[in-house]
Amino acid sequence: MGRGKIVIRRIDNSTSRQVTFSKRRSGLLKKAKELAILCDAEVGVIIFSSTGKLYDYASNSRKCMSTKFATNVFIHLYILVSQ
């Protein structure tokens, strides 16, 4: 028997919200690492907490990932403007 569904909405209690954030952040970063390994994919994840703290994961170097991302964004914008 599986877990019941939860309603996706903001958690009012700040302590519960922080605990949930920590658990889900850990799970999300773990899934990103697994995806990179299993599928030989380049994966990058950036998470900002409600206090502004940065959490990130990059399967490749961060500089390489950010350069590749910026290049792709620029190319897509150029294509959109050119049409």
Tab-separated table of C-alpha atoms in Angstrom:
chain	number	residue	atom	x	y	z
A	1	MET	CA	0.000	0.000	0.000
A	2	GLY	CA	1.456	3.358	-1.050
A	3	ARG	CA	1.465	6.681	0.669
A	4	GLY	CA	-1.561	8.933	0.420
A	5	LYS	CA	-1.530	12.020	-1.756
A	6	ILE	CA	-0.836	15.361	-0.139
A	7	VAL	CA	-2.220	18.714	-1.125
A	8	ILE	CA	0.545	20.819	-2.673
A	9	ARG	CA	0.360	24.200	-0.988
A	10	ARG	CA	2.570	26.372	1.198
A	11	ILE	CA	3.254	24.916	4.645
A	12	ASP	CA	2.185	27.483	7.245
A	13	ASN	CA	4.325	26.229	10.149
A	14	SER	CA	7.865	27.553	9.567
A	15	THR	CA	9.572	24.652	11.373
A	16	SER	CA	7.656	22.053	9.365
A	17	ARG	CA	8.338	24.032	6.191
A	18	GLN	CA	12.099	24.052	6.885
A	19	VAL	CA	12.152	20.316	7.666
A	20	THR	CA	10.223	19.556	4.474
A	21	PHE	CA	12.537	21.815	2.457
A	22	SER	CA	15.630	20.036	3.790
A	23	LYS	CA	14.247	16.560	3.092
A	24	ARG	CA	12.972	17.406	-0.383
A	25	ARG	CA	16.152	19.309	-1.270
A	26	SER	CA	18.235	16.272	-0.347
A	27	GLY	CA	15.958	14.009	-2.375
A	28	LEU	CA	16.039	16.304	-5.397
A	29	LEU	CA	19.840	16.559	-5.369
A	30	LYS	CA	20.112	12.774	-4.983
A	31	LYS	CA	17.815	12.268	-7.987
A	32	ALA	CA	19.912	14.725	-10.023
A	33	LYS	CA	23.088	12.764	-9.225
A	34	GLU	CA	21.386	9.478	-10.115
A	35	LEU	CA	20.103	10.887	-13.414
A	36	ALA	CA	23.595	12.074	-14.331
A	37	ILE	CA	25.119	8.668	-13.572
A	38	LEU	CA	22.408	6.408	-15.005
A	39	CYS	CA	21.796	8.342	-18.220
A	40	ASP	CA	25.260	9.843	-18.734
A	41	ALA	CA	23.552	13.238	-18.817
A	42	GLU	CA	24.873	16.643	-17.863
A	43	VAL	CA	22.684	17.760	-14.979
A	44	GLY	CA	22.622	21.043	-13.120
A	45	VAL	CA	20.313	22.016	-10.260
A	46	ILE	CA	20.114	25.366	-8.487
A	47	ILE	CA	17.933	25.804	-5.399
A	48	PHE	CA	17.448	28.949	-3.317
A	49	SER	CA	15.920	28.581	0.140
A	50	SER	CA	13.363	31.053	1.476
A	51	THR	CA	16.250	32.759	3.310
A	52	GLY	CA	18.201	33.112	0.067
A	53	LYS	CA	20.768	30.385	0.727
A	54	LEU	CA	22.057	28.716	-2.438
A	55	TYR	CA	22.224	24.942	-2.884
A	56	ASP	CA	23.497	23.532	-6.148
A	57	TYR	CA	24.665	20.428	-7.942
A	58	ALA	CA	26.468	20.094	-11.246
A	59	SER	CA	27.519	16.805	-12.795
A	60	ASN	CA	30.206	18.670	-14.750
A	61	SER	CA	32.174	21.720	-13.731
A	62	ARG	CA	29.900	24.635	-12.846
A	63	LYS	CA	31.767	26.934	-15.225
A	64	CYS	CA	31.252	24.528	-18.120
A	65	MET	CA	27.562	24.048	-17.265
A	66	SER	CA	26.847	27.767	-16.923
A	67	THR	CA	28.685	28.565	-20.170
A	68	LYS	CA	26.761	25.870	-22.043
A	69	PHE	CA	23.450	27.100	-20.577
A	70	ALA	CA	24.161	30.746	-21.431
A	71	THR	CA	25.217	29.791	-24.967
A	72	ASN	CA	22.013	27.806	-25.541
A	73	VAL	CA	19.852	30.630	-24.197
A	74	PHE	CA	21.617	33.106	-26.479
A	75	ILE	CA	21.172	30.826	-29.514
A	76	HIS	CA	17.455	30.337	-28.796
A	77	LEU	CA	16.924	34.077	-28.317
A	78	TYR	CA	18.779	34.785	-31.559
A	79	ILE	CA	16.582	32.292	-33.421
A	80	LEU	CA	13.414	33.842	-31.965
A	81	VAL	CA	14.476	37.367	-32.879
A	82	SER	CA	15.569	36.313	-36.384
A	83	GLN	CA	12.178	34.861	-37.307
